[in-house]
Coordinates of C-alpha atoms in Angstrom, one line a residue:
X1 CA 95.8 -30.4 -14.8
X2 CA 96.1 -33.4 -17.1
X3 CA 93.5 -36.1 -17.1
X4 CA 93.3 -39.5 -18.9
X5 CA 90.5 -41.8 -19.8
X6 CA 92.5 -44.9 -19.2
X7 CA 95.7 -46.0 -17.6
X8 CA 98.8 -46.7 -19.7
X9 CA 99.3 -50.3 -20.8
X10 CA 103.0 -50.0 -21.8
X11 CA 105.7 -50.0 -19.1
X12 CA 107.8 -46.9 -18.7
X13 CA 110.9 -46.9 -20.9
X14 CA 114.2 -47.7 -19.3
X15 CA 117.8 -48.4 -20.5
X16 CA 117.9 -52.0 -21.5
X17 CA 120.4 -54.2 -19.6
X18 CA 123.0 -56.2 -21.5
X19 CA 121.2 -59.4 -20.6
X20 CA 122.4 -63.0 -20.4
X21 CA 124.9 -64.3 -22.9
X22 CA 122.2 -66.5 -24.5
X23 CA 119.6 -63.7 -24.8
X24 CA 120.3 -61.2 -27.6
X25 CA 119.5 -57.6 -27.1
X26 CA 119.0 -57.0 -30.9
X27 CA 117.2 -59.3 -33.4
X28 CA 117.7 -58.1 -37.0
X29 CA 115.2 -59.6 -39.4
X30 CA 116.0 -59.9 -43.1
X31 CA 112.8 -60.6 -45.1
X32 CA 113.6 -62.4 -48.4
X33 CA 111.8 -63.8 -51.4
X34 CA 113.9 -65.6 -54.0
X35 CA 117.2 -64.0 -52.9
X36 CA 119.5 -67.1 -53.3
X37 CA 122.3 -64.9 -54.7
X38 CA 122.2 -62.0 -52.4
X39 CA 121.3 -63.7 -49.1
X40 CA 124.7 -65.1 -48.1
X41 CA 126.8 -62.0 -48.8
X42 CA 124.2 -59.9 -47.0
X43 CA 124.2 -62.1 -43.8
X44 CA 128.0 -62.4 -43.7
X45 CA 128.5 -58.7 -44.1
X46 CA 125.9 -57.8 -41.5
X47 CA 127.2 -60.3 -39.0
X48 CA 130.8 -59.0 -39.5
X49 CA 129.6 -55.5 -39.0
X50 CA 127.7 -56.3 -35.8
X51 CA 130.6 -58.3 -34.4
X52 CA 132.9 -55.3 -34.8
X53 CA 130.6 -52.5 -33.8
X54 CA 127.7 -53.7 -31.7
X55 CA 128.4 -54.0 -27.9
X56 CA 125.5 -56.3 -27.1
X57 CA 124.6 -59.8 -28.0
X58 CA 122.6 -60.0 -31.3
X59 CA 120.8 -62.4 -33.6
X60 CA 120.1 -62.3 -37.4
X61 CA 116.9 -63.9 -38.4
X62 CA 116.2 -64.8 -42.1
X63 CA 112.5 -64.6 -42.8
X64 CA 111.8 -66.5 -46.0
X65 CA 108.6 -65.4 -47.7
X66 CA 107.6 -68.6 -49.5
X67 CA 110.6 -68.5 -51.9
X68 CA 110.5 -70.9 -54.8
X69 CA 114.3 -71.0 -55.5
X70 CA 117.1 -72.3 -53.3
X71 CA 116.8 -69.5 -50.8
X72 CA 115.5 -71.9 -48.0
X73 CA 118.5 -74.1 -48.5
X74 CA 120.9 -71.1 -48.3
X75 CA 119.1 -69.9 -45.1
X76 CA 119.4 -73.3 -43.5
X77 CA 123.1 -73.6 -44.3
X78 CA 123.8 -70.2 -42.8
X79 CA 121.9 -71.1 -39.7
X80 CA 123.9 -74.3 -39.3
X81 CA 127.2 -72.6 -39.9
X82 CA 126.8 -69.3 -38.0
X83 CA 125.7 -69.3 -34.3
X84 CA 124.0 -65.9 -34.5
X85 CA 121.8 -66.8 -37.5
X86 CA 118.3 -68.2 -37.3
X87 CA 116.0 -69.0 -40.2
X88 CA 112.2 -68.9 -40.4
X89 CA 110.0 -69.8 -43.3
X90 CA 106.5 -68.7 -44.2
X91 CA 104.4 -70.4 -46.8
X92 CA 102.7 -67.1 -47.8
X93 CA 104.3 -64.0 -49.3
X94 CA 104.3 -60.6 -47.7
X95 CA 106.9 -58.5 -45.9
X96 CA 104.5 -57.4 -43.3
X97 CA 103.4 -60.9 -42.6
X98 CA 107.0 -62.0 -42.2
X99 CA 107.9 -59.2 -39.8
X100 CA 104.8 -59.7 -37.7
X101 CA 105.6 -63.5 -37.4
X102 CA 109.2 -63.1 -36.4
X103 CA 108.9 -60.0 -34.2
X104 CA 106.0 -61.6 -32.3
X105 CA 108.1 -64.7 -31.7
X106 CA 111.4 -63.0 -30.8
X107 CA 112.6 -62.7 -27.2
X108 CA 115.0 -59.9 -28.0
X109 CA 114.0 -56.5 -26.4
X110 CA 114.9 -54.6 -29.6
X111 CA 113.7 -55.7 -33.0
X112 CA 114.9 -54.4 -36.3
X113 CA 114.7 -55.2 -40.0
X114 CA 116.6 -54.3 -43.2
X115 CA 116.4 -55.2 -46.8
X116 CA 118.6 -57.9 -48.2
X117 CA 120.2 -55.6 -50.7
X118 CA 121.8 -53.6 -47.9
X119 CA 121.0 -50.4 -49.8
X120 CA 121.3 -48.6 -46.4
X121 CA 124.8 -48.1 -45.1
X122 CA 125.3 -50.3 -42.0
X123 CA 127.0 -47.5 -40.1
X124 CA 123.5 -46.2 -39.4
X125 CA 122.5 -49.4 -37.5
X126 CA 123.9 -48.5 -34.1
X127 CA 122.4 -45.0 -34.2
X128 CA 119.1 -46.6 -35.2
X129 CA 118.8 -48.9 -32.2
X130 CA 120.7 -46.9 -29.6
X131 CA 117.7 -44.7 -28.7
X132 CA 115.6 -47.8 -28.2
X133 CA 118.3 -49.4 -26.0
X134 CA 118.7 -46.3 -23.9
X135 CA 115.0 -45.9 -23.3
X136 CA 114.7 -42.6 -25.2
X137 CA 112.4 -43.8 -28.0
X138 CA 109.8 -46.4 -28.9
X139 CA 110.5 -46.8 -32.6
X140 CA 113.4 -45.8 -34.9
X141 CA 113.4 -45.4 -38.7
X142 CA 116.1 -44.6 -41.3
X143 CA 115.3 -41.6 -43.4
X144 CA 116.5 -41.0 -46.9
X145 CA 114.6 -37.6 -47.0
X146 CA 116.4 -36.0 -44.1
X147 CA 118.5 -33.0 -45.1
X148 CA 121.7 -34.7 -43.9
X149 CA 121.0 -38.0 -45.7
X150 CA 123.1 -38.9 -48.7
X151 CA 121.1 -40.8 -51.3
X152 CA 121.9 -42.1 -54.8
X153 CA 118.9 -43.1 -56.8
X154 CA 117.1 -42.2 -60.0
X155 CA 114.6 -39.3 -60.5
X156 CA 111.7 -41.7 -60.9
X157 CA 112.2 -43.4 -57.5
X158 CA 112.9 -40.0 -55.9
X159 CA 109.7 -38.6 -57.2
X160 CA 107.6 -41.5 -56.1
X161 CA 109.0 -41.6 -52.6
X162 CA 108.5 -37.8 -52.0
X163 CA 105.0 -37.9 -53.5
X164 CA 104.0 -40.8 -51.3
X165 CA 105.3 -39.0 -48.2
X166 CA 103.4 -35.8 -49.2
X167 CA 100.3 -37.9 -49.5
X168 CA 100.8 -39.3 -46.0
X169 CA 101.3 -35.8 -44.6
X170 CA 98.3 -34.4 -46.3
X171 CA 95.9 -37.3 -45.6
X172 CA 97.1 -38.8 -42.3
X173 CA 98.9 -35.8 -40.9
X174 CA 102.1 -37.9 -40.6
X175 CA 105.1 -36.1 -39.3
X176 CA 107.8 -38.7 -39.9
X177 CA 109.8 -38.0 -43.1
X178 CA 110.3 -41.5 -44.7
X179 CA 107.8 -44.3 -44.4
X180 CA 109.3 -46.7 -47.0
X181 CA 112.9 -47.0 -46.1
X182 CA 113.6 -50.6 -45.4
X183 CA 115.6 -49.9 -42.2
X184 CA 113.5 -49.7 -39.0
X185 CA 113.6 -50.9 -35.4
X186 CA 111.1 -51.1 -32.5
X187 CA 111.1 -52.1 -28.8
X188 CA 109.6 -55.5 -28.2
X189 CA 107.2 -54.3 -25.5
X190 CA 105.8 -51.8 -28.0
X191 CA 105.6 -54.3 -30.8
X192 CA 103.6 -56.7 -28.6
X193 CA 100.8 -54.1 -28.2
X194 CA 101.2 -52.3 -31.6
X195 CA 101.4 -55.3 -34.0
X196 CA 97.9 -56.7 -33.3
X197 CA 96.5 -53.3 -34.5
X198 CA 98.3 -53.4 -37.8
X199 CA 96.3 -55.1 -40.5
X200 CA 98.5 -54.9 -43.6
X201 CA 100.7 -57.9 -44.5
X202 CA 102.6 -56.4 -47.4
X203 CA 104.6 -53.2 -48.1
X204 CA 102.2 -50.9 -46.4
X205 CA 102.9 -52.6 -43.1
X206 CA 105.6 -50.1 -42.2
X207 CA 103.5 -47.1 -42.9
X208 CA 100.5 -48.3 -41.0
X209 CA 102.7 -49.2 -38.0
X210 CA 104.3 -45.7 -38.0
X211 CA 101.0 -43.9 -38.4
X212 CA 99.4 -45.7 -35.5
X213 CA 102.4 -45.3 -33.3
X214 CA 102.6 -41.6 -34.0
X215 CA 98.8 -41.1 -33.4
X216 CA 99.2 -42.9 -30.0
X217 CA 101.9 -40.5 -28.9
X218 CA 104.9 -42.9 -29.1
X219 CA 108.3 -41.4 -29.8
X220 CA 109.7 -42.1 -33.3
X221 CA 113.4 -41.5 -33.7
X222 CA 114.7 -40.7 -37.2
X223 CA 118.3 -41.4 -38.4
X224 CA 119.6 -39.8 -41.6
X225 CA 121.1 -42.6 -43.7
X226 CA 123.4 -43.1 -46.7
X227 CA 121.5 -45.0 -49.3
X228 CA 122.2 -46.4 -52.7
X229 CA 119.4 -47.6 -54.9
X230 CA 119.5 -51.2 -56.0
X231 CA 118.9 -51.3 -59.8
X232 CA 117.9 -55.0 -59.6
X233 CA 115.1 -54.4 -57.1
X234 CA 112.1 -56.7 -57.7
X235 CA 109.6 -54.4 -56.2
X236 CA 106.6 -53.7 -58.5
X237 CA 106.2 -50.0 -58.2
X238 CA 102.7 -49.6 -59.7
X239 CA 101.2 -52.4 -57.6
X240 CA 102.9 -51.3 -54.5
X241 CA 101.7 -47.7 -55.0
X242 CA 98.1 -48.9 -55.5
X243 CA 98.2 -51.1 -52.4
X244 CA 99.7 -48.2 -50.4
X245 CA 96.9 -45.8 -51.5
X246 CA 94.3 -48.4 -50.5
X247 CA 96.0 -48.7 -47.1
X248 CA 96.1 -44.9 -46.6
X249 CA 92.3 -44.8 -47.3
X250 CA 91.6 -47.7 -44.9
X251 CA 93.8 -46.3 -42.0
X252 CA 92.4 -42.8 -42.5
X253 CA 88.9 -44.1 -42.4
X254 CA 89.6 -46.1 -39.2
X255 CA 91.3 -43.1 -37.5
X256 CA 88.4 -40.8 -38.4
X257 CA 85.9 -43.3 -37.1
X258 CA 87.7 -43.9 -33.8
X259 CA 87.7 -47.6 -34.2
X260 CA 91.4 -48.1 -33.3
X261 CA 92.1 -48.6 -29.5
X262 CA 95.2 -46.4 -29.5
X263 CA 94.9 -45.8 -25.8
X264 CA 96.4 -49.3 -25.3
X265 CA 99.7 -47.8 -26.5
X266 CA 99.9 -45.1 -23.8
X267 CA 102.6 -44.9 -21.3
X268 CA 102.0 -45.1 -17.5
X269 CA 101.6 -42.0 -15.3
X270 CA 104.9 -40.2 -14.6
X271 CA 106.7 -41.3 -17.7
X272 CA 106.0 -38.0 -19.5
X273 CA 108.2 -35.2 -18.2
X274 CA 105.3 -32.9 -18.6
X275 CA 103.7 -34.7 -15.6
X276 CA 106.5 -33.8 -13.3
X277 CA 106.5 -31.0 -10.7
X278 CA 109.4 -28.7 -11.7
X279 CA 110.1 -25.7 -9.5
X280 CA 109.4 -22.3 -11.1
X281 CA 107.8 -23.9 -14.2
X282 CA 104.0 -23.6 -14.3
X283 CA 102.3 -26.9 -15.0
X284 CA 100.1 -26.9 -18.1
X285 CA 100.4 -23.2 -18.7
X286 CA 100.7 -23.3 -22.5
X287 CA 97.7 -25.7 -22.9
X288 CA 95.6 -23.6 -20.4
X289 CA 96.4 -20.4 -22.3
X290 CA 95.3 -22.0 -25.6
X291 CA 92.1 -23.3 -24.0
X292 CA 91.4 -20.0 -22.3
X293 CA 91.9 -18.0 -25.5
X294 CA 89.6 -20.3 -27.4
X295 CA 86.9 -20.1 -24.7
X296 CA 87.4 -16.4 -24.4
X297 CA 87.0 -15.8 -28.1
X298 CA 83.8 -17.7 -28.2
X299 CA 82.6 -16.0 -25.1
X300 CA 83.3 -12.6 -26.5
X301 CA 81.3 -13.4 -29.6
X302 CA 78.5 -14.7 -27.4
X303 CA 78.7 -11.6 -25.3
X304 CA 78.5 -9.2 -28.3
X305 CA 75.5 -11.0 -29.7
X306 CA 73.7 -10.8 -26.3
X307 CA 74.6 -7.1 -25.9
X308 CA 73.3 -6.3 -29.4
X309 CA 70.1 -8.1 -28.6
X310 CA 69.6 -6.5 -25.2
X311 CA 70.5 -3.1 -26.6
X312 CA 67.4 -3.1 -28.7
X313 CA 65.2 -3.1 -25.6
X314 CA 67.2 -1.2 -23.0
X315 CA 70.1 1.2 -22.4
X316 CA 73.7 0.5 -22.9
X317 CA 74.6 0.0 -19.2
X318 CA 71.8 -2.5 -18.5
X319 CA 72.4 -4.4 -21.8
X320 CA 76.1 -4.6 -20.9
X321 CA 75.4 -5.9 -17.4
X322 CA 72.9 -8.6 -18.6
X323 CA 75.1 -9.7 -21.5
X324 CA 78.2 -9.9 -19.3
X325 CA 76.3 -11.9 -16.6
X326 CA 75.0 -14.5 -18.9
X327 CA 78.3 -14.9 -20.8
X328 CA 80.3 -15.0 -17.6
X329 CA 78.3 -18.0 -16.3
X330 CA 78.8 -19.8 -19.6
X331 CA 82.5 -18.7 -19.6
X332 CA 83.2 -20.0 -16.1
X333 CA 81.5 -23.4 -16.9
X334 CA 83.5 -23.8 -20.2
X335 CA 86.8 -22.9 -18.6
X336 CA 86.1 -25.1 -15.6
X337 CA 85.6 -28.1 -17.9
X338 CA 87.8 -27.5 -20.9
X339 CA 90.7 -25.2 -19.8
X340 CA 91.4 -26.4 -16.3
X341 CA 90.1 -30.0 -16.6
X342 CA 87.8 -29.9 -13.5
X343 CA 85.3 -32.8 -13.7
X344 CA 82.1 -33.6 -11.7
X345 CA 79.7 -31.4 -9.8
X346 CA 81.8 -30.9 -6.7
X347 CA 82.5 -27.2 -6.2
X348 CA 80.3 -26.0 -9.1
X349 CA 78.5 -23.5 -6.9
X350 CA 81.7 -22.2 -5.3
X351 CA 83.4 -21.9 -8.7
X352 CA 80.4 -20.0 -10.2
X353 CA 80.4 -17.6 -7.2
X354 CA 84.1 -16.9 -7.6
X355 CA 83.4 -16.5 -11.3
X356 CA 80.8 -13.9 -10.5
X357 CA 83.4 -12.0 -8.5
X358 CA 85.7 -12.1 -11.6
X359 CA 82.6 -11.0 -13.6
X360 CA 82.2 -8.0 -11.2
X361 CA 85.8 -6.9 -12.1
X362 CA 85.0 -7.2 -15.8
X363 CA 81.8 -5.3 -15.2
X364 CA 83.6 -2.4 -13.5
X365 CA 86.1 -2.2 -16.4
X366 CA 83.6 -2.4 -19.2
X367 CA 81.0 -0.1 -17.4
X368 CA 83.7 2.4 -16.7
X369 CA 84.8 2.4 -20.3
X370 CA 81.2 3.0 -21.4
X371 CA 80.8 5.8 -18.8
X372 CA 83.9 7.4 -20.1
X373 CA 82.7 7.1 -23.7
X374 CA 79.3 8.7 -22.8
X375 CA 81.1 11.5 -21.0
X376 CA 83.2 12.2 -24.1
X377 CA 80.3 12.0 -26.5
X378 CA 76.6 12.5 -25.8
X379 CA 75.4 10.1 -28.6
X380 CA 78.2 7.7 -29.6
X381 CA 77.7 5.4 -32.5
X382 CA 76.9 1.7 -31.9
X383 CA 80.1 0.6 -33.7
X384 CA 82.1 2.9 -31.4
X385 CA 80.4 1.3 -28.3
X386 CA 81.4 -2.1 -29.6
X387 CA 85.0 -1.1 -30.2
X388 CA 85.3 0.3 -26.7
X389 CA 83.8 -2.8 -25.2
X390 CA 86.2 -5.1 -27.1
X391 CA 89.2 -3.1 -25.9
X392 CA 87.8 -3.2 -22.3
X393 CA 87.2 -6.9 -22.5
X394 CA 90.7 -7.5 -23.8
X395 CA 92.1 -5.6 -20.8
X396 CA 90.0 -7.7 -18.4
X397 CA 90.9 -11.0 -20.1
X398 CA 94.5 -11.1 -18.7
X399 CA 93.3 -10.4 -15.2
X400 CA 90.5 -13.0 -15.5
X401 CA 93.0 -15.7 -16.6
X402 CA 95.3 -15.0 -13.7
X403 CA 92.4 -15.0 -11.2
X404 CA 91.0 -18.3 -12.7
X405 CA 94.4 -20.0 -12.5
X406 CA 95.4 -18.8 -9.1
X407 CA 92.1 -18.5 -7.2
X408 CA 89.1 -20.1 -8.9
X409 CA 90.8 -23.3 -10.4
X410 CA 94.2 -23.7 -8.6
X411 CA 96.1 -26.9 -9.1
X412 CA 94.9 -29.0 -6.1
X413 CA 96.8 -32.2 -6.7
X414 CA 98.7 -31.9 -3.4
X415 CA 95.6 -31.1 -1.3
X416 CA 93.3 -33.6 -3.1
X417 CA 95.7 -36.5 -2.5
X418 CA 96.4 -38.2 0.8
X419 CA 99.3 -36.7 2.7
X420 CA 102.6 -38.4 2.5
X421 CA 103.5 -39.9 5.9
X422 CA 107.2 -40.4 5.4
X423 CA 109.6 -40.9 2.6
X424 CA 113.3 -41.1 2.2
X425 CA 115.6 -40.6 -0.8
X426 CA 116.0 -44.3 -1.5
X427 CA 112.6 -45.8 -0.8
X428 CA 109.5 -43.7 -0.5
X429 CA 106.8 -44.9 2.0
X430 CA 103.2 -43.7 2.0
X431 CA 100.6 -44.1 4.6
X432 CA 97.8 -44.3 2.1
X433 CA 97.5 -44.1 -1.7
X434 CA 95.0 -42.7 -4.1
X435 CA 94.2 -44.1 -7.5
X436 CA 96.5 -41.5 -9.1
X437 CA 99.7 -42.5 -7.3
X438 CA 102.6 -44.3 -8.9
X439 CA 102.8 -48.1 -8.3
X440 CA 104.5 -51.1 -9.8
X441 CA 103.2 -52.2 -13.1
X442 CA 102.3 -55.7 -11.9
X443 CA 99.8 -54.2 -9.5
X444 CA 96.1 -54.0 -10.5
X445 CA 95.1 -50.4 -10.9
X446 CA 91.7 -48.8 -10.1
X447 CA 90.7 -45.9 -12.2
X448 CA 87.2 -44.4 -12.4
X449 CA 85.6 -47.3 -10.6
X450 CA 87.3 -49.8 -12.9
X451 CA 90.0 -52.3 -12.1
X452 CA 92.7 -52.9 -14.8
X453 CA 94.6 -56.1 -14.4
X454 CA 98.4 -56.2 -14.8
X455 CA 99.7 -56.6 -18.4
X456 CA 99.1 -60.2 -19.4
X457 CA 101.9 -62.5 -20.4
X458 CA 102.1 -62.9 -24.2
X459 CA 102.6 -66.4 -25.6
X460 CA 105.3 -66.5 -28.2
X461 CA 107.3 -69.0 -30.0
X462 CA 111.0 -69.7 -29.4
X463 CA 113.4 -71.4 -31.8
X464 CA 114.6 -74.7 -30.5
X465 CA 117.8 -76.6 -31.3
X466 CA 115.9 -79.1 -33.4
X467 CA 114.7 -76.4 -35.8
X468 CA 111.1 -76.2 -34.6
X469 CA 109.3 -73.3 -33.0
X470 CA 107.9 -74.0 -29.5
X471 CA 105.5 -72.0 -27.4
X472 CA 107.0 -70.0 -24.6
X473 CA 106.0 -67.1 -22.5
X474 CA 107.7 -63.7 -22.2
X475 CA 107.3 -62.2 -18.8
X476 CA 107.3 -58.4 -18.8
X477 CA 109.4 -56.9 -16.1
X478 CA 107.9 -54.2 -13.9
X479 CA 109.6 -50.9 -14.8
X480 CA 109.0 -47.9 -12.5
X481 CA 109.1 -44.4 -13.9
X482 CA 112.5 -42.7 -13.6
X483 CA 113.5 -39.3 -12.3
X484 CA 110.1 -38.4 -10.9
X485 CA 108.9 -37.2 -7.6
X486 CA 106.8 -39.8 -5.9
X487 CA 104.3 -37.1 -5.0
X488 CA 104.0 -36.1 -8.7
X489 CA 100.6 -37.4 -9.7
X490 CA 99.0 -36.9 -13.1

């Protein structure tokens, strides 16, 4: 039985429609700083590739990071000559700052960026954004460290890249393989909620975004890329590495302190296939087994300590009964709360009474084992008694779990919810609804005596024909979960 502290704030993923002719599905951002020579060849090559291979409308946005050469003039000329190109200038440097500004203002449902040197082969672009368009993933990254990636670069850059990713794995428990590859994409609905949580405005922007997304449970898709190092790169390796390490420390400290509201990035009920009712597949069995084993291990230690203490003042049978009784009450309470997720005081007495019945079964097994030991040896050693009791408890553990799952704490979702009056294959209809039931995303949702309003509209800027950026509003569309039983409640 899965429980949540707050409802999801992101709509369920769905396959993106092709959209109107004037609304691009993909917006590729190219951050640049003093790239007057490479900008035009990059844009022309990218535009030609997208024209030939990308089946949706697209846009290429040049994000100028306060260039001091003729890069702004080149960007303006490309915007005037090519319909799919837009230019955007910032008066401050910083790749993260540029991506945040353009992505926040874009109306495209899929947002991507790549470096102007086009070190990454463009054949990976469609595989990069396809999982976002299909609704399979939330973010996508190109990986130079994947086994099937083909990379040409010097030993120094290779060492730095792999060392940095090892640092991320060791300090922030990151599971993605390549944080620094300048070839990434994100769904706009995710970016609208995720970007305000990202503080960095420079090169660490990518890493921070990926770490927060991964910690929030979002799905990150990795694409092996073909990548050739640019020997003329203007990146300052030492300064970048220093800033990245400072960022790792800052993000790690924030995650450890719990100051980041990552629950804002959760998906609504029913989007996770683990929330679905699937015939012949027990719900939550693996998690319950882990929780039961942890509680059982601690309970066994508690029981052995109690038994050893009681054994000083009384015989083995009485010490066993007292230790088992006290540990059984604690075990039932811990499994009720931690393993099976039962909250509140309702049914506590009944659960403890049923737990005592299970305790009686364990008492019979352990007492019988002690009786057999005493019959075999008139004066068994204390260590032998403990070994026999451990074996008996292990035998009783399996039966205890089955009784807890099937009898004491069964899955009561169907009985706790209101009955379904009538429903058809096309449009389910309910007589009443509980707070757990699926509903449209525009609807206010009540959870734990709190009312959560629908996701607000986000003011953004749109690029007008006269070259200015005007305020506009993007309305999020209600997206119902797919392929779920309407009766399947989290």
